[in-house]
XYZ file of C-alpha atoms in Angstrom:
703
model
C 3.024 -17.360 -50.051
C 3.272 -13.863 -48.605
C 2.656 -10.638 -50.506
C 3.745 -7.332 -48.965
C 2.850 -3.841 -50.171
C 4.631 -0.823 -48.731
C 4.119 2.944 -48.745
C 1.660 4.422 -51.189
C 3.889 7.507 -51.626
C 7.213 7.034 -49.814
C 9.184 4.001 -48.671
C 12.152 5.127 -46.603
C 14.422 4.237 -43.738
C 14.842 7.936 -42.947
C 12.528 10.736 -44.001
C 13.016 14.330 -42.918
C 10.810 17.108 -44.226
C 11.910 20.429 -42.760
C 11.181 24.068 -43.434
C 8.516 23.584 -46.100
C 5.716 26.055 -46.707
C 3.287 23.188 -46.254
C 3.226 19.386 -46.343
C 0.278 17.507 -47.841
C -0.278 13.798 -48.371
C -3.728 13.278 -49.878
C -5.370 10.277 -51.504
C -2.382 7.970 -51.454
C -3.022 4.271 -51.103
C -1.405 0.900 -50.811
C -3.592 -2.045 -51.791
C -2.847 -5.729 -51.255
C -5.421 -7.784 -53.127
C -3.790 -10.796 -54.773
C -6.698 -13.084 -55.656
C -5.533 -16.634 -55.116
C -6.084 -19.049 -52.280
C -3.562 -19.458 -49.466
C -2.003 -16.086 -50.182
C -1.192 -13.874 -47.202
C -1.519 -10.213 -48.162
C -0.161 -7.326 -46.117
C -0.530 -3.582 -46.722
C 1.685 -1.098 -44.840
C 1.439 2.690 -44.841
C -1.020 4.291 -47.217
C 1.275 7.303 -47.666
C 4.577 6.641 -45.847
C 6.338 3.408 -44.883
C 9.241 3.275 -42.448
C 11.148 0.064 -41.763
C 12.546 -1.116 -38.405
C 14.309 1.721 -36.640
C 13.123 4.266 -39.202
C 12.981 8.004 -38.462
C 10.101 9.943 -40.019
C 10.216 13.653 -39.217
C 8.104 16.587 -40.376
C 9.172 19.798 -38.668
C 9.329 23.606 -38.921
C 6.790 23.803 -41.728
C 5.418 27.347 -42.008
C 1.986 26.184 -43.157
C -0.304 23.252 -42.502
C 0.658 19.596 -42.344
C -2.139 17.467 -43.799
C -2.688 13.734 -44.222
C -6.120 13.185 -45.795
C -7.915 10.250 -47.390
C -4.883 7.992 -47.444
C -5.556 4.282 -47.128
C -4.031 0.877 -46.646
C -6.305 -2.010 -47.642
C -5.817 -5.739 -47.930
C -7.903 -8.662 -49.128
C -7.451 -12.182 -50.555
C -9.505 -14.727 -52.449
C -10.578 -16.625 -49.348
C -10.303 -13.545 -47.063
C -8.489 -15.656 -44.487
C -5.120 -13.915 -44.601
C -5.173 -10.203 -45.141
C -3.787 -7.517 -42.818
C -3.306 -3.766 -43.058
C -1.328 -1.354 -40.915
C -1.248 2.453 -40.919
C -3.691 4.173 -43.257
C -1.359 7.170 -43.590
C 1.946 6.365 -41.850
C 3.547 3.050 -40.908
C 6.563 2.896 -38.617
C 7.923 -0.550 -37.797
C 9.506 -1.608 -34.504
C 11.867 0.891 -32.868
C 10.800 3.617 -35.274
C 10.313 7.319 -34.554
C 7.449 9.314 -36.059
C 7.770 13.004 -35.214
C 5.440 15.760 -36.425
C 6.579 18.646 -34.286
C 7.219 22.395 -34.182
C 5.196 23.258 -37.264
C 3.583 26.686 -37.505
C 0.241 25.668 -39.012
C -2.427 23.122 -38.174
C -1.590 19.427 -38.177
C -4.420 17.283 -39.540
C -5.018 13.574 -40.016
C -8.430 13.366 -41.640
C -10.345 10.543 -43.275
C -7.468 8.080 -43.425
C -8.264 4.396 -43.056
C -6.895 0.924 -42.783
C -9.026 -2.082 -43.653
C -8.555 -5.835 -44.030
C -10.285 -9.112 -43.328
C -7.985 -10.348 -40.553
C -6.161 -7.551 -38.711
C -6.265 -3.802 -39.201
C -4.190 -1.573 -36.928
C -3.951 2.217 -37.007
C -6.401 4.016 -39.280
C -3.973 6.928 -39.617
C -0.696 6.036 -37.851
C 0.883 2.710 -36.922
C 3.895 2.502 -34.617
C 5.404 -0.917 -33.857
C 6.951 -2.171 -30.658
C 9.187 0.326 -28.847
C 8.194 3.055 -31.315
C 7.713 6.736 -30.547
C 4.890 8.758 -32.055
C 5.067 12.490 -31.296
C 2.737 15.269 -32.379
C 4.115 18.063 -30.252
C 5.017 21.747 -30.146
C 2.896 22.757 -33.128
C 1.539 26.304 -33.275
C -1.887 25.551 -34.664
C -4.627 23.043 -33.957
C -4.096 19.301 -34.029
C -7.001 17.600 -35.791
C -7.216 13.813 -35.713
C -10.640 13.323 -37.228
C -12.748 10.718 -39.046
C -10.001 8.123 -39.369
C -10.996 4.457 -39.263
C -9.752 0.925 -38.901
C -11.882 -2.058 -39.924
C -11.176 -5.818 -39.826
C -11.978 -8.976 -37.888
C -9.541 -7.644 -35.289
C -9.316 -3.867 -35.336
C -7.087 -1.731 -33.103
C -6.726 2.022 -33.072
C -9.128 3.860 -35.344
C -6.594 6.683 -35.668
C -3.342 5.723 -33.885
C -1.836 2.362 -32.952
C 1.159 2.010 -30.657
C 2.702 -1.432 -30.118
C 4.183 -2.815 -26.927
C 6.520 -0.445 -25.055
C 5.571 2.375 -27.436
C 5.066 6.048 -26.582
C 2.293 8.155 -28.077
C 2.582 11.857 -27.226
C 0.306 14.719 -28.239
C 1.837 17.530 -26.257
C 2.781 21.199 -25.993
C 0.643 22.267 -28.953
C -0.610 25.849 -28.835
C -3.968 25.292 -30.500
C -6.818 22.948 -29.689
C -6.403 19.183 -29.859
C -9.407 17.615 -31.593
C -9.635 13.824 -31.582
C -13.080 13.377 -33.064
C -15.151 10.948 -35.079
C -12.565 8.183 -35.339
C -13.723 4.575 -35.384
C -12.529 1.032 -34.941
C -15.013 -1.529 -36.219
C -14.897 -5.288 -36.427
C -16.885 -8.472 -36.760
C -14.651 -9.859 -34.025
C -12.875 -7.660 -31.493
C -12.264 -3.922 -31.537
C -9.919 -1.956 -29.286
C -9.634 1.827 -29.166
C -11.873 3.858 -31.430
C -9.196 6.557 -31.665
C -5.988 5.404 -29.906
C -4.609 1.976 -29.001
C -1.656 1.439 -26.668
C -0.112 -2.034 -26.437
C 1.591 -3.767 -23.541
C 3.656 -1.329 -21.397
C 2.858 1.616 -23.660
C 2.406 5.265 -22.720
C -0.364 7.467 -24.101
C 0.058 11.124 -23.154
C -2.112 14.088 -24.142
C -0.472 16.783 -22.086
C 0.576 20.416 -21.696
C -1.451 21.686 -24.645
C -2.477 25.339 -24.557
C -5.927 25.026 -26.110
C -8.859 22.753 -25.365
C -8.631 18.980 -25.652
C -11.731 17.573 -27.343
C -12.113 13.795 -27.496
C -15.528 13.514 -29.062
C -17.673 11.096 -31.017
C -15.146 8.287 -31.357
C -16.441 4.726 -31.492
C -15.481 1.105 -31.135
C -18.025 -1.354 -32.532
C -17.599 -5.126 -32.748
C -18.697 -8.504 -31.466
C -16.570 -7.555 -28.432
C -15.650 -3.900 -27.984
C -13.261 -2.109 -25.607
C -12.482 1.609 -25.401
C -14.638 3.893 -27.528
C -11.840 6.471 -27.712
C -8.698 5.167 -25.932
C -7.498 1.653 -25.093
C -4.487 0.806 -22.939
C -3.121 -2.616 -21.965
C -0.668 -2.555 -19.050
C -0.325 1.082 -20.037
C -0.071 4.599 -18.708
C -2.830 6.848 -20.021
C -2.410 10.519 -19.092
C -4.518 13.540 -20.030
C -2.812 16.081 -17.835
C -1.361 19.566 -17.558
C -3.466 21.092 -20.324
C -4.298 24.795 -20.074
C -7.740 24.630 -21.676
C -10.821 22.534 -21.069
C -10.810 18.748 -21.430
C -14.038 17.572 -23.082
C -14.556 13.815 -23.411
C -17.964 13.580 -25.018
C -20.268 11.107 -26.771
C -17.744 8.358 -27.332
C -19.208 4.860 -27.654
C -18.229 1.226 -27.239
C -20.932 -1.051 -28.610
C -20.927 -4.829 -28.958
C -22.986 -7.955 -29.258
C -21.061 -9.585 -26.406
C -18.785 -7.701 -24.003
C -18.517 -3.931 -24.093
C -16.175 -2.061 -21.761
C -15.270 1.619 -21.510
C -17.354 4.003 -23.598
C -14.497 6.512 -23.698
C -11.415 5.024 -21.965
C -10.404 1.425 -21.282
C -7.438 0.416 -19.172
C -6.309 -3.098 -18.284
C -3.688 -3.248 -15.505
C -3.125 0.391 -16.343
C -2.764 3.799 -14.747
C -5.342 6.304 -15.972
C -4.541 9.868 -14.923
C -6.570 13.001 -15.671
C -4.835 15.561 -13.506
C -3.402 19.079 -13.250
C -5.523 20.547 -16.042
C -6.324 24.242 -15.714
C -9.724 24.246 -17.398
C -12.897 22.282 -16.744
C -12.883 18.506 -17.219
C -16.128 16.985 -18.482
C -17.245 13.461 -19.363
C -20.613 13.806 -21.072
C -22.852 11.378 -22.929
C -20.324 8.556 -23.285
C -21.775 5.059 -23.471
C -20.967 1.366 -23.338
C -23.644 -0.979 -24.672
C -24.116 -4.687 -25.311
C -27.014 -6.427 -26.978
C -26.494 -9.776 -25.229
C -23.701 -9.822 -22.635
C -22.146 -7.526 -20.046
C -21.513 -3.809 -20.381
C -19.212 -2.030 -17.924
C -18.122 1.610 -17.635
C -20.057 4.153 -19.667
C -17.135 6.600 -19.628
C -14.145 4.826 -18.006
C -13.335 1.166 -17.439
C -10.344 0.158 -15.354
C -9.552 -3.525 -14.745
C -6.925 -4.078 -12.036
C -6.106 -0.424 -12.662
C -5.747 2.904 -10.896
C -7.929 5.798 -12.023
C -6.924 9.278 -10.807
C -8.859 12.480 -11.470
C -6.947 14.917 -9.326
C -5.748 18.479 -8.859
C -7.678 19.980 -11.776
C -8.179 23.712 -11.274
C -11.472 23.846 -13.135
C -14.701 22.023 -12.373
C -15.099 18.306 -13.057
C -18.333 16.739 -14.285
C -19.648 13.303 -15.216
C -23.103 13.755 -16.723
C -25.354 11.596 -18.854
C -22.937 8.689 -19.300
C -24.427 5.201 -19.513
C -23.819 1.477 -19.459
C -26.548 -0.698 -20.937
C -27.212 -4.353 -21.726
C -30.293 -5.940 -23.189
C -30.142 -9.013 -20.965
C -26.959 -9.183 -18.858
C -25.147 -6.954 -16.351
C -24.797 -3.215 -16.926
C -22.514 -1.702 -14.296
C -21.008 1.748 -13.810
C -22.910 4.379 -15.757
C -19.828 6.610 -15.631
C -16.982 4.542 -14.134
C -16.367 0.853 -13.606
C -13.298 0.278 -11.469
C -11.653 -2.952 -10.495
C -8.841 -1.450 -8.509
C -8.491 2.056 -7.081
C -10.282 5.291 -7.856
C -9.127 8.736 -6.709
C -11.296 11.814 -7.196
C -9.400 14.499 -5.289
C -8.670 18.198 -4.953
C -10.463 19.424 -8.070
C -12.781 22.346 -8.553
C -16.455 21.696 -7.863
C -17.382 18.197 -9.051
C -20.843 17.280 -10.299
C -21.837 13.671 -10.946
C -25.386 13.555 -12.300
C -27.674 11.665 -14.625
C -25.332 8.743 -15.209
C -27.236 5.491 -15.500
C -27.212 1.726 -15.858
C -29.871 0.072 -18.013
C -30.537 -3.661 -17.885
C -33.307 -4.691 -20.215
C -36.002 -2.085 -19.679
C -35.007 -1.167 -16.097
C -33.042 1.988 -15.270
C -30.894 2.907 -12.287
C -29.059 6.191 -11.780
C -25.634 4.944 -10.727
C -22.346 6.537 -11.714
C -19.664 4.363 -10.088
C -19.435 0.604 -9.652
C -16.254 -0.503 -7.940
C -14.880 -3.892 -6.963
C -11.517 -4.762 -5.443
C -8.512 -5.375 -7.636
C -7.288 -8.945 -7.899
C -3.840 -7.897 -6.685
C -4.153 -5.578 -3.688
C -7.789 -4.729 -3.043
C -8.759 -1.184 -3.855
C -8.975 2.365 -2.592
C -11.894 4.738 -3.133
C -10.815 8.262 -2.241
C -13.123 11.255 -2.537
C -11.884 14.632 -1.389
C -12.876 18.240 -1.922
C -10.779 21.228 -0.934
C -12.204 23.946 1.287
C -15.028 25.800 -0.434
C -15.443 23.037 -3.049
C -17.807 20.093 -3.283
C -18.266 16.667 -4.844
C -21.987 16.247 -5.459
C -23.578 12.922 -6.385
C -27.051 13.269 -7.855
C -26.919 9.582 -8.673
C -25.543 6.648 -6.665
C -22.391 4.573 -6.165
C -21.592 0.964 -5.303
C -18.282 0.157 -3.558
C -17.618 -3.463 -2.627
C -16.435 -4.858 0.696
C -12.782 -5.258 -0.309
C -12.255 -1.525 -0.813
C -10.980 1.104 1.593
C -13.141 4.226 1.487
C -11.534 7.512 2.534
C -13.378 10.818 2.383
C -11.561 14.171 2.488
C -8.208 12.688 3.450
C -5.260 15.092 3.116
C -4.140 15.357 -0.503
C -0.518 15.539 -1.619
C -0.241 17.165 -5.038
C 2.317 16.556 -7.782
C 4.684 19.062 -6.155
C 4.503 17.317 -2.750
C 2.296 20.006 -1.235
C -0.119 18.667 1.393
C -3.537 20.241 0.924
C -6.256 19.917 3.560
C -9.530 18.653 2.119
C -12.322 20.409 3.981
C -15.082 20.707 1.400
C -18.461 18.975 1.095
C -19.157 15.473 -0.209
C -22.851 15.337 -1.029
C -25.283 12.529 -1.793
C -28.682 13.926 -2.727
C -31.916 12.426 -3.973
C -33.486 15.779 -4.803
C -33.175 15.345 -8.563
C -33.746 11.602 -8.862
C -37.308 11.407 -10.086
C -36.902 14.336 -12.481
C -33.701 12.934 -14.005
C -35.192 9.461 -14.406
C -38.307 10.753 -16.134
C -36.283 13.002 -18.431
C -34.133 10.000 -19.293
C -37.122 7.774 -19.997
C -38.645 10.433 -22.232
C -35.385 10.964 -24.145
C -35.048 7.206 -24.702
C -38.631 6.830 -25.871
C -39.651 4.479 -23.052
C -43.242 5.723 -23.075
C -43.579 5.635 -19.292
C -42.502 7.294 -16.080
C -40.103 5.922 -13.500
C -41.302 3.148 -11.220
C -41.098 3.344 -7.417
C -38.404 0.633 -7.526
C -36.304 2.588 -10.037
C -36.604 5.757 -7.948
C -35.637 3.959 -4.737
C -32.681 2.188 -6.371
C -31.508 5.465 -7.898
C -31.336 7.084 -4.447
C -29.497 4.264 -2.655
C -25.693 4.252 -2.515
C -23.749 1.367 -0.987
C -20.259 1.462 0.504
C -19.368 -1.975 1.851
C -15.785 -1.136 2.744
C -14.974 0.719 5.970
C -15.655 4.448 5.510
C -13.582 7.139 7.226
C -14.267 10.882 7.047
C -11.104 12.920 7.657
C -12.319 16.483 7.151
C -15.039 18.749 5.850
C -18.621 17.544 5.693
C -20.368 14.425 4.461
C -23.935 15.404 3.551
C -26.740 12.926 2.889
C -29.802 14.847 1.740
C -33.308 14.840 0.271
C -34.345 11.172 0.385
C -30.911 9.829 -0.477
C -29.853 6.631 1.309
C -26.192 5.976 2.099
C -25.412 2.484 3.402
C -22.018 1.890 5.032
C -22.210 -1.752 6.064
C -18.694 -1.873 7.556
C -19.339 1.260 9.588
C -18.476 4.956 9.463
C -15.740 6.734 11.402
C -15.340 10.476 11.781
C -11.621 10.833 12.468
C -10.584 12.322 15.805
C -9.293 15.884 15.651
C -10.651 16.394 12.143
C -13.427 18.913 12.899
C -15.362 16.895 10.331
C -19.119 16.548 10.362
C -21.785 14.206 9.047
C -25.104 15.875 8.273
C -28.220 13.878 7.423
C -31.247 15.882 6.279
C -34.511 14.308 5.127
C -32.433 11.255 4.223
C -31.048 8.031 5.680
C -27.612 6.954 6.877
C -27.495 3.200 7.512
C -24.470 1.468 9.006
C -26.310 -1.838 9.304
C -24.962 -3.988 12.119
C -21.764 -1.880 12.350
C -20.989 1.240 14.349
C -20.861 4.950 13.650
C -17.979 6.462 15.605
C -17.590 10.229 15.903
C -14.156 11.196 17.159
C -13.026 14.222 19.134
C -14.176 17.512 17.521
C -16.454 15.672 15.080
C -20.192 16.201 14.744
C -23.156 14.050 13.741
C -26.192 16.169 12.870
C -29.730 15.035 12.076
C -32.127 17.460 10.412
C -35.562 17.577 8.830
C -36.764 14.026 9.027
C -33.383 12.312 9.067
C -32.897 8.658 9.965
C -29.673 7.087 11.176
C -29.273 3.340 11.708
C -26.419 1.468 13.319
C -25.628 -1.099 15.979
C -24.056 1.650 18.062
C -23.357 5.352 17.657
C -20.400 6.462 19.746
C -19.823 10.178 20.269
C -16.359 10.667 21.756
C -15.125 13.203 24.267
C -15.211 16.587 22.572
C -17.609 15.507 19.825
C -21.258 16.459 19.337
C -24.549 14.892 18.392
C -27.055 17.444 17.135
C -30.631 17.746 15.970
C -31.674 20.880 14.080
C -34.496 22.168 11.958
C -32.136 23.456 9.242
C -28.440 23.732 8.548
C -28.548 27.506 8.782
C -29.564 27.590 12.446
C -27.124 27.770 15.287
C -27.498 24.646 17.361
C -28.394 25.287 21.005
C -27.579 22.847 23.797
C -31.236 22.496 24.765
C -33.783 19.722 24.796
C -37.395 20.575 25.375
C -39.339 17.666 26.887
C -42.996 17.835 25.962
C -45.965 15.568 26.524
C -45.956 12.950 23.820
C -49.669 13.268 23.260
C -49.521 16.980 22.502
C -48.483 16.537 18.845
C -49.585 13.507 16.828
C -47.256 14.083 13.857
C -44.575 16.671 14.591
C -43.486 18.759 11.575
C -39.789 17.890 11.906
C -38.474 14.562 13.130
C -35.165 12.761 13.475
C -35.018 9.019 14.101
C -32.156 7.059 15.635
C -32.281 3.292 15.210
C -29.173 2.494 17.222
C -27.575 2.622 20.629
C -26.188 6.142 21.015
C -23.279 6.718 23.402
C -21.690 10.054 24.303
C -18.421 10.080 26.197
C -17.502 12.585 28.871
C -16.814 15.970 27.311
C -19.208 15.471 24.409
C -22.422 17.364 23.813
C -25.967 16.344 22.973
C -27.707 19.173 21.119
C -31.185 19.629 19.670
C -32.981 22.644 18.337
C -36.563 22.603 17.108
C -36.875 18.995 15.945
C -38.854 15.952 17.019
C -36.073 13.638 18.126
C -36.817 9.997 18.843
C -35.192 6.593 19.107
C -36.672 3.254 18.166
C -37.893 0.963 20.893
C -35.015 -1.071 22.251
C -32.389 1.567 21.505
C -30.578 3.366 24.298
C -28.939 6.738 24.789
C -25.974 6.599 27.150
C -23.790 9.350 28.592
C -20.466 8.006 29.855
C -19.189 10.256 32.621
C -15.764 9.534 34.045
C -14.975 10.291 37.637
C -13.113 13.579 37.669
C -13.407 13.766 33.906
C -14.825 16.359 31.545
C -18.467 17.308 31.839
C -21.262 16.393 29.456
C -23.559 19.321 28.837
C -27.201 18.235 29.147
C -29.942 20.859 29.317
C -33.480 19.493 29.553
C -36.393 21.861 30.160
C -40.139 21.434 30.648
C -42.209 21.177 27.483
C -44.949 23.461 28.747
C -42.668 26.429 28.141
C -42.463 25.904 24.359
C -44.672 25.912 21.309
C -44.912 22.730 19.256
C -42.417 23.817 16.595
C -39.733 24.558 19.147
C -39.886 21.332 21.108
C -38.031 18.069 21.067
C -39.612 14.783 22.112
C -37.275 12.097 23.395
C -38.299 8.445 22.989
C -42.050 8.835 22.770
C -43.017 5.275 21.821
C -42.338 3.401 25.078
C -43.252 4.093 28.677
C -40.057 3.589 30.664
C -37.303 6.037 31.557
C -33.943 4.447 32.458
C -30.887 6.111 33.897
C -27.467 4.475 33.848
C -24.815 6.066 36.022
C -21.331 4.686 35.402
C -22.875 1.483 34.125
C -25.261 1.018 37.118
C -28.911 1.182 36.146
C -31.278 3.165 38.394
C -35.034 2.872 38.046
C -36.565 6.318 38.234
C -40.304 6.603 37.698
C -41.199 10.179 38.506
C -38.354 12.555 37.716
C -38.074 15.559 35.393
C -34.593 16.809 34.477
C -33.960 20.531 34.189
C -30.839 22.652 33.570
C -28.456 20.234 35.158
C -24.970 18.771 35.085
C -23.787 15.484 36.611
C -20.492 13.723 37.054
C -19.583 10.288 38.169
C -17.870 11.603 41.321
C -20.883 10.771 43.474
C -22.168 7.832 41.466
C -22.440 4.292 42.817
C -25.044 1.616 43.187
C -26.683 3.481 46.108
C -27.145 6.789 44.315
C -30.599 8.056 43.365
C -31.895 11.080 41.482
C -34.443 13.544 42.823
C -36.187 16.538 41.281
C -37.240 19.690 43.131
C -40.253 21.122 41.277
C -40.189 24.401 43.193
C -36.613 25.224 42.222
C -36.505 23.292 38.941
C -33.256 21.602 39.950
C -32.096 18.018 40.115
C -29.778 16.488 42.655
C -27.976 13.233 43.249
C -28.813 11.628 46.613
C -25.952 9.486 47.927
C -27.166 7.352 50.864
C -28.017 9.836 53.638
C -26.074 12.636 52.053
C -27.971 15.009 49.799
C -26.303 17.304 47.312
C -23.630 17.073 44.778
C -20.705 19.360 45.480
C -20.707 20.788 41.980
C -22.993 20.507 38.971
C -21.506 18.012 36.553
C -22.720 15.306 34.172
C -23.220 11.564 34.317
C -23.943 8.484 32.296
C -27.558 8.650 31.149
C -29.715 6.224 29.210
C -33.283 7.194 28.158
C -35.925 5.123 26.416
C -39.283 6.865 26.869
C -41.276 9.892 27.891
C -44.944 8.961 27.513
C -45.570 7.598 31.021
C -43.591 10.400 32.590
C -45.616 12.969 30.712
C -48.838 11.324 31.848
C -47.730 11.469 35.494
C -46.934 15.163 35.038
C -50.475 15.769 33.900
C -51.847 13.923 36.947
C -49.618 15.999 39.254
C -50.989 19.224 37.823
């Protein structure tokens, strides 16, 4: 037996309310509660019911449009068969629900749908291929405190079925989607908005602010604290005001995904907004199983946050699990993630919590099942993307930094800003977090180290601007790092570590690799191409000078500034090796090689005697071994008593019979080729150095 209850106020195939002074539906209800076993009870539309293909229109009202405290509830004697749909408005398949072009505020407040089995759409339900439009209104749009509750609950405020369209667009006031909830003892999807298979959810082109705040999904398994999309397009784009997505929650006993937004095989786009875009304090939490994506979860999806004129921020978002995995404090992506061409972007204080352990990590990304994944970060000139927490990108992803960006109008915009990984705030942020959460302790050394260590396991390419690794941050690029040729891009490491593991760091023509203030760089090989530079400096503000000062290794036990290279470093003809005021060393077993080509461009190498400089102005090369090696065009020459000063070499006179000699009276160096002395012109050559200590000792004996 089936019992159906329709429309607490109106049951219509077509409803058109036009030109009223105001429209109010308050306290209407439809209740299905036949109390006998094996009865299936259904409640549809607490205020308005529209059948298949219905048209429900409210337009050109001069005052407010209000739906408040309407409800659709259903129950049965054994509670096994009871469903409810649309606490305020129900539109069946192929229906149109249009609340547009009204002069006052439009409000859906405190409406709810509840049942034992299924409850869909606390305020509005649209069936398959339906259209729900709240557009062109002059006042604010308030979708607040609506709820859906059942064993399976979908859409605390709005439900759209498969192939449906949900549009909240072109309104002149603020759009407030706040305090809505979807709760369930089973599964819950979309605390505020649910979009079914192949649906479109669009919040676009509104004049005021968009506030998506305090919505929640709570269940045994919970997905999307504010918005849920399944094979959907989710777009929050083209709005003139700020976009604030704040304190939304997805909480569950088992799986919890997407504290604010969940997309499965979906496109999630937050682009072209004129004001600031902020994700703050959103959370995904599980008491027993996995929790992914404190703010955004995308499974086999594409997430784009692009071309916003204002600043973008992800702060204080979290993913937590009592005993299982907690991944992506701000974003969990299985697919592709694009963060491009926005105002200044700050990503800070986002964290993962597993049991009692904390890690500051904003992004956790794995490859999509279908076509791998892309991780694109780019900042326009004068802008920055700053990570004060860490990221994890798996080996199946392609990582591109500051690649050219093509906007929605097909304009190509060079991305020449800064991408920053910094550990300067780590300990402070962790301790503030522990205090706020009542942990009763300070951060452990392991938590601090983990919260400074980012991992990119896909190949990383820098196409422009500057990649900065600073203040005890560690950036690991296990598949290597390329600085694209002709990009004028630079990598700067300051009091931090860049680790390419067993892969190479390749710096193309016009690129620069700079080490400052205690930096460490690790790789199998570092290759500096023709026209590129390798620099050591004391600070980023100083002009680099093409000068090395060789000093006696024993003169300073612990130099104030040091840069360490744990790799084989190769500079091609035409490149430059630069140091200014830092202690520059390489680990034992590493080599520095200049590759000079016969008749090719010169390598500028200026090496001067250490006695001429104070400690703070000197550079020590390779102070921990006692051999100096020179390699000229691949032929090693053993030189045991030579100082280099103000010199250039080329490979024009280099062969296996060439030796180097130093004239102490003139401070010059020459290549000796068999019985012929002198090089016709000063040029550069291939050079490999490993030590200075023994050479310095011999200098002292000579004096």
